């Protein structure tokens, strides 16, 4: 029987959203369509109901097809049983392009709305991007007021039930809150024992902004992370004592920070293991050990976009 995944209740304007605390993230670059669709269907069988994608991932079409297949196969009764997040690509981070960009994503997904639409990065690209990293002159500051106005229009039009951001620092969020008519309900950011972002997480909690963590296992086997979480002696010792895996200990730690998360795996058994973290907990002593976990420098932006001064400044503010 599939594990029941707890939900967090979020309020965005006049809408109440229930976001599952563990979701399935899309691989980037996306695998072949059949592999991607099969992974989503296996995830639904394992109990996943939150699916996280983005225009830049190239996985929206396959996710939409998989959701349609899941309804047809009776794995879910309707689209309303799943929570879908997608993201505004930096090339469309201008007020007049936000709604058209979401409409493009909705066509890809074969949906009338998404549950969460977020600004993918706190900057924009000054032109068409065909590959990354991009040239330094392509990375430009974000006109936050006008772009957020476009996000609010997505909400007003019913194209997105909730709107939020990703990779925003405390200062960026403060600036956004000062001008937003509809405040961001969510900030998606990197979080793991190796990158704990306590200051940012505490700030979001104080401002009523929910945090969703990506790379909760440290981004191992990806171009933006490393294996220091999965190969940690600290986590391994805790895992052995509890009869769990190192990955499960890391995910449980993230969950105990009061956030939701998105994990990435096409492996059926690991999908099941990733949601098997709710009937046990970490002790105060174990939490204390993890609090002293060696922290790495944030390199996500620099790895994806390029080692530019703007990106380094963003990393430093976390």
mmCIF file of N, CA and C in Angstrom, residues 181-257:
data_model
loop_
_atom_site.group_PDB
_atom_site.id
_atom_site.type_symbol
_atom_site.label_atom_id
_atom_site.label_comp_id
_atom_site.label_asym_id
_atom_site.label_seq_id
_atom_site.Cartn_x
_atom_site.Cartn_y
_atom_site.Cartn_z
ATOM 1 N N UNK A 181 1.071 43.005 -4.063
ATOM 2 C CA UNK A 181 -0.337 43.046 -3.682
ATOM 3 C C UNK A 181 -0.777 41.662 -3.229
ATOM 4 N N UNK A 182 -0.243 40.644 -3.865
ATOM 5 C CA UNK A 182 -0.436 39.248 -3.442
ATOM 6 C C UNK A 182 0.938 38.739 -3.017
ATOM 7 N N UNK A 183 1.182 38.547 -1.734
ATOM 8 C CA UNK A 183 2.514 38.133 -1.279
ATOM 9 C C UNK A 183 2.878 36.744 -1.802
ATOM 10 N N UNK A 184 4.171 36.470 -1.970
ATOM 11 C CA UNK A 184 4.596 35.121 -2.366
ATOM 12 C C UNK A 184 4.244 34.130 -1.262
ATOM 13 N N UNK A 185 3.693 32.996 -1.653
ATOM 14 C CA UNK A 185 3.302 31.999 -0.662
ATOM 15 C C UNK A 185 4.411 30.989 -0.439
ATOM 16 N N UNK A 186 5.424 30.975 -1.337
ATOM 17 C CA UNK A 186 6.437 29.916 -1.283
ATOM 18 C C UNK A 186 7.769 30.420 -1.831
ATOM 19 N N UNK A 187 8.848 29.938 -1.235
ATOM 20 C CA UNK A 187 10.202 30.155 -1.745
ATOM 21 C C UNK A 187 10.853 28.787 -1.863
ATOM 22 N N UNK A 188 11.178 28.396 -3.078
ATOM 23 C CA UNK A 188 11.850 27.113 -3.291
ATOM 24 C C UNK A 188 13.345 27.358 -3.298
ATOM 25 N N UNK A 189 14.057 26.652 -2.441
ATOM 26 C CA UNK A 189 15.491 26.883 -2.315
ATOM 27 C C UNK A 189 16.232 25.592 -2.017
ATOM 28 N N UNK A 190 17.516 25.627 -2.262
ATOM 29 C CA UNK A 190 18.346 24.461 -1.963
ATOM 30 C C UNK A 190 18.491 24.306 -0.460
ATOM 31 N N UNK A 191 18.306 23.072 0.024
ATOM 32 C CA UNK A 191 18.490 22.806 1.452
ATOM 33 C C UNK A 191 18.842 21.344 1.654
ATOM 34 N N UNK A 192 19.847 21.113 2.460
ATOM 35 C CA UNK A 192 20.250 19.766 2.848
ATOM 36 C C UNK A 192 21.126 19.908 4.090
ATOM 37 N N UNK A 193 21.499 18.806 4.747
ATOM 38 C CA UNK A 193 22.429 18.940 5.869
ATOM 39 C C UNK A 193 23.716 19.661 5.501
ATOM 40 N N UNK A 194 24.113 19.601 4.211
ATOM 41 C CA UNK A 194 25.348 20.259 3.784
ATOM 42 C C UNK A 194 25.136 21.718 3.386
ATOM 43 N N UNK A 195 23.882 22.157 3.346
ATOM 44 C CA UNK A 195 23.571 23.552 2.990
ATOM 45 C C UNK A 195 22.263 23.900 3.695
ATOM 46 N N UNK A 196 22.373 24.337 4.967
ATOM 47 C CA UNK A 196 21.227 24.354 5.869
ATOM 48 C C UNK A 196 20.393 25.638 5.800
ATOM 49 N N UNK A 197 20.939 26.733 5.306
ATOM 50 C CA UNK A 197 20.203 27.987 5.075
ATOM 51 C C UNK A 197 19.265 28.359 6.226
ATOM 52 N N UNK A 198 19.767 28.242 7.453
ATOM 53 C CA UNK A 198 18.908 28.481 8.618
ATOM 54 C C UNK A 198 18.380 29.908 8.657
ATOM 55 N N UNK A 199 19.234 30.875 8.370
ATOM 56 C CA UNK A 199 18.801 32.273 8.424
ATOM 57 C C UNK A 199 17.664 32.526 7.445
ATOM 58 N N UNK A 200 17.797 32.016 6.235
ATOM 59 C CA UNK A 200 16.776 32.223 5.212
ATOM 60 C C UNK A 200 15.496 31.477 5.565
ATOM 61 N N UNK A 201 15.623 30.267 6.055
ATOM 62 C CA UNK A 201 14.448 29.492 6.448
ATOM 63 C C UNK A 201 13.697 30.186 7.577
ATOM 64 N N UNK A 202 14.429 30.684 8.580
ATOM 65 C CA UNK A 202 13.800 31.392 9.702
ATOM 66 C C UNK A 202 13.103 32.661 9.222
ATOM 67 N N UNK A 203 13.726 33.378 8.277
ATOM 68 C CA UNK A 203 13.127 34.594 7.736
ATOM 69 C C UNK A 203 11.804 34.265 7.047
ATOM 70 N N UNK A 204 11.803 33.208 6.234
ATOM 71 C CA UNK A 204 10.584 32.828 5.527
ATOM 72 C C UNK A 204 9.471 32.462 6.503
ATOM 73 N N UNK A 205 9.805 31.713 7.535
ATOM 74 C CA UNK A 205 8.801 31.345 8.526
ATOM 75 C C UNK A 205 8.212 32.580 9.183
ATOM 76 N N UNK A 206 9.059 33.546 9.512
ATOM 77 C CA UNK A 206 8.595 34.766 10.171
ATOM 78 C C UNK A 206 7.669 35.579 9.275
ATOM 79 N N UNK A 207 7.863 35.477 7.973
ATOM 80 C CA UNK A 207 7.063 36.252 7.017
ATOM 81 C C UNK A 207 5.893 35.452 6.439
ATOM 82 N N UNK A 208 5.699 34.236 6.916
ATOM 83 C CA UNK A 208 4.590 33.431 6.430
ATOM 84 C C UNK A 208 4.795 32.887 5.037
ATOM 85 N N UNK A 209 6.053 32.699 4.651
ATOM 86 C CA UNK A 209 6.388 32.153 3.335
ATOM 87 C C UNK A 209 6.846 30.708 3.518
ATOM 88 N N UNK A 210 6.145 29.792 2.887
ATOM 89 C CA UNK A 210 6.509 28.381 3.009
ATOM 90 C C UNK A 210 7.779 28.099 2.200
ATOM 91 N N UNK A 211 8.599 27.210 2.703
ATOM 92 C CA UNK A 211 9.833 26.818 2.016
ATOM 93 C C UNK A 211 9.685 25.404 1.461
ATOM 94 N N UNK A 212 10.035 25.259 0.197
ATOM 95 C CA UNK A 212 10.188 23.943 -0.405
ATOM 96 C C UNK A 212 11.664 23.750 -0.733
ATOM 97 N N UNK A 213 12.233 22.662 -0.274
ATOM 98 C CA UNK A 213 13.664 22.401 -0.464
ATOM 99 C C UNK A 213 13.886 21.558 -1.709
ATOM 100 N N UNK A 214 14.822 21.996 -2.549
ATOM 101 C CA UNK A 214 15.296 21.120 -3.614
ATOM 102 C C UNK A 214 16.707 20.646 -3.281
ATOM 103 N N UNK A 215 17.149 19.615 -3.953
ATOM 104 C CA UNK A 215 18.431 18.946 -3.671
ATOM 105 C C UNK A 215 18.574 18.589 -2.191
ATOM 106 N N UNK A 216 17.557 17.950 -1.588
ATOM 107 C CA UNK A 216 17.652 17.609 -0.168
ATOM 108 C C UNK A 216 18.688 16.539 0.142
ATOM 109 N N UNK A 217 19.233 15.923 -0.910
ATOM 110 C CA UNK A 217 20.320 14.962 -0.734
ATOM 111 C C UNK A 217 21.652 15.541 -1.191
ATOM 112 N N UNK A 218 21.699 16.861 -1.358
ATOM 113 C CA UNK A 218 22.950 17.520 -1.704
ATOM 114 C C UNK A 218 23.262 17.564 -3.182
ATOM 115 N N UNK A 219 22.330 17.130 -4.018
ATOM 116 C CA UNK A 219 22.563 17.189 -5.462
ATOM 117 C C UNK A 219 23.595 16.193 -5.950
ATOM 118 N N UNK A 220 23.747 15.068 -5.248
ATOM 119 C CA UNK A 220 24.728 14.063 -5.666
ATOM 120 C C UNK A 220 24.421 13.588 -7.087
ATOM 121 N N UNK A 221 25.478 13.295 -7.837
ATOM 122 C CA UNK A 221 25.364 12.816 -9.217
ATOM 123 C C UNK A 221 24.739 13.831 -10.157
ATOM 124 N N UNK A 222 24.815 15.115 -9.789
ATOM 125 C CA UNK A 222 24.346 16.175 -10.680
ATOM 126 C C UNK A 222 25.478 17.169 -10.869
ATOM 127 N N UNK A 223 25.311 18.046 -11.837
ATOM 128 C CA UNK A 223 26.373 19.008 -12.110
ATOM 129 C C UNK A 223 26.384 20.164 -11.116
ATOM 130 N N UNK A 224 25.386 20.218 -10.230
ATOM 131 C CA UNK A 224 25.323 21.344 -9.300
ATOM 132 C C UNK A 224 25.531 20.930 -7.846
ATOM 133 N N UNK A 225 25.823 19.660 -7.600
ATOM 134 C CA UNK A 225 25.980 19.224 -6.224
ATOM 135 C C UNK A 225 27.169 18.306 -6.052
ATOM 136 N N UNK A 226 27.184 17.596 -4.927
ATOM 137 C CA UNK A 226 28.254 16.638 -4.665
ATOM 138 C C UNK A 226 27.708 15.544 -3.769
ATOM 139 N N UNK A 227 28.593 14.622 -3.352
ATOM 140 C CA UNK A 227 28.139 13.452 -2.615
ATOM 141 C C UNK A 227 28.419 13.545 -1.118
ATOM 142 N N UNK A 228 28.685 14.750 -0.621
ATOM 143 C CA UNK A 228 29.067 14.840 0.792
ATOM 144 C C UNK A 228 27.915 14.491 1.739
ATOM 145 N N UNK A 229 26.663 14.560 1.287
ATOM 146 C CA UNK A 229 25.537 14.145 2.121
ATOM 147 C C UNK A 229 25.431 12.625 2.152
ATOM 148 N N UNK A 230 25.337 12.008 0.989
ATOM 149 C CA UNK A 230 25.144 10.561 0.931
ATOM 150 C C UNK A 230 26.357 9.786 1.435
ATOM 151 N N UNK A 231 27.533 10.408 1.415
ATOM 152 C CA UNK A 231 28.751 9.733 1.885
ATOM 153 C C UNK A 231 29.180 10.214 3.272
ATOM 154 N N UNK A 232 28.302 10.907 3.968
ATOM 155 C CA UNK A 232 28.636 11.467 5.275
ATOM 156 C C UNK A 232 28.717 10.391 6.355
ATOM 157 N N UNK A 233 29.810 10.393 7.097
ATOM 158 C CA UNK A 233 29.944 9.474 8.227
ATOM 159 C C UNK A 233 28.940 9.810 9.328
ATOM 160 N N UNK A 234 28.640 11.109 9.495
ATOM 161 C CA UNK A 234 27.676 11.533 10.516
ATOM 162 C C UNK A 234 26.309 10.918 10.233
ATOM 163 N N UNK A 235 25.842 11.066 8.998
ATOM 164 C CA UNK A 235 24.530 10.540 8.640
ATOM 165 C C UNK A 235 24.528 9.020 8.575
ATOM 166 N N UNK A 236 25.644 8.454 8.140
ATOM 167 C CA UNK A 236 25.732 6.999 8.054
ATOM 168 C C UNK A 236 25.615 6.354 9.433
ATOM 169 N N UNK A 237 26.268 6.945 10.437
ATOM 170 C CA UNK A 237 26.185 6.402 11.797
ATOM 171 C C UNK A 237 24.752 6.457 12.325
ATOM 172 N N UNK A 238 24.074 7.583 12.076
ATOM 173 C CA UNK A 238 22.687 7.720 12.512
ATOM 174 C C UNK A 238 21.807 6.707 11.776
ATOM 175 N N UNK A 239 22.042 6.553 10.475
ATOM 176 C CA UNK A 239 21.248 5.630 9.664
ATOM 177 C C UNK A 239 21.391 4.186 10.170
ATOM 178 N N UNK A 240 22.614 3.780 10.468
ATOM 179 C CA UNK A 240 22.843 2.414 10.960
ATOM 180 C C UNK A 240 22.127 2.183 12.286
ATOM 181 N N UNK A 241 22.162 3.174 13.155
ATOM 182 C CA UNK A 241 21.519 3.036 14.460
ATOM 183 C C UNK A 241 20.003 2.911 14.334
ATOM 184 N N UNK A 242 19.441 3.493 13.297
ATOM 185 C CA UNK A 242 17.992 3.494 13.127
ATOM 186 C C UNK A 242 17.499 2.443 12.123
ATOM 187 N N UNK A 243 18.427 1.775 11.456
ATOM 188 C CA UNK A 243 18.019 0.835 10.433
ATOM 189 C C UNK A 243 17.449 1.515 9.203
ATOM 190 N N UNK A 244 17.963 2.701 8.916
ATOM 191 C CA UNK A 244 17.515 3.487 7.772
ATOM 192 C C UNK A 244 18.680 3.720 6.817
ATOM 193 N N UNK A 245 18.396 4.342 5.694
ATOM 194 C CA UNK A 245 19.467 4.715 4.771
ATOM 195 C C UNK A 245 19.946 6.131 5.075
ATOM 196 N N UNK A 246 21.132 6.438 4.591
ATOM 197 C CA UNK A 246 21.660 7.795 4.760
ATOM 198 C C UNK A 246 20.728 8.807 4.102
ATOM 199 N N UNK A 247 20.194 8.462 2.941
ATOM 200 C CA UNK A 247 19.266 9.367 2.256
ATOM 201 C C UNK A 247 18.028 9.627 3.104
ATOM 202 N N UNK A 248 17.493 8.584 3.733
ATOM 203 C CA UNK A 248 16.307 8.767 4.563
ATOM 204 C C UNK A 248 16.587 9.674 5.752
ATOM 205 N N UNK A 249 17.771 9.564 6.339
ATOM 206 C CA UNK A 249 18.125 10.439 7.459
ATOM 207 C C UNK A 249 18.197 11.894 6.990
ATOM 208 N N UNK A 250 18.788 12.106 5.825
ATOM 209 C CA UNK A 250 18.862 13.469 5.293
ATOM 210 C C UNK A 250 17.472 14.034 5.027
ATOM 211 N N UNK A 251 16.602 13.237 4.416
ATOM 212 C CA UNK A 251 15.249 13.702 4.112
ATOM 213 C C UNK A 251 14.458 13.962 5.391
ATOM 214 N N UNK A 252 14.640 13.097 6.379
ATOM 215 C CA UNK A 252 13.953 13.311 7.655
ATOM 216 C C UNK A 252 14.427 14.606 8.298
ATOM 217 N N UNK A 253 15.733 14.895 8.216
ATOM 218 C CA UNK A 253 16.243 16.155 8.768
ATOM 219 C C UNK A 253 15.592 17.340 8.071
ATOM 220 N N UNK A 254 15.511 17.291 6.750
ATOM 221 C CA UNK A 254 14.873 18.385 6.009
ATOM 222 C C UNK A 254 13.422 18.542 6.453
ATOM 223 N N UNK A 255 12.707 17.437 6.556
ATOM 224 C CA UNK A 255 11.303 17.473 6.982
ATOM 225 C C UNK A 255 11.164 18.099 8.364
ATOM 226 N N UNK A 256 12.079 17.791 9.265
ATOM 227 C CA UNK A 256 11.995 18.323 10.619
ATOM 228 C C UNK A 256 12.349 19.801 10.707
ATOM 229 N N UNK A 257 12.769 20.399 9.598
ATOM 230 C CA UNK A 257 12.974 21.850 9.559
ATOM 231 C C UNK A 257 11.660 22.580 9.267
#
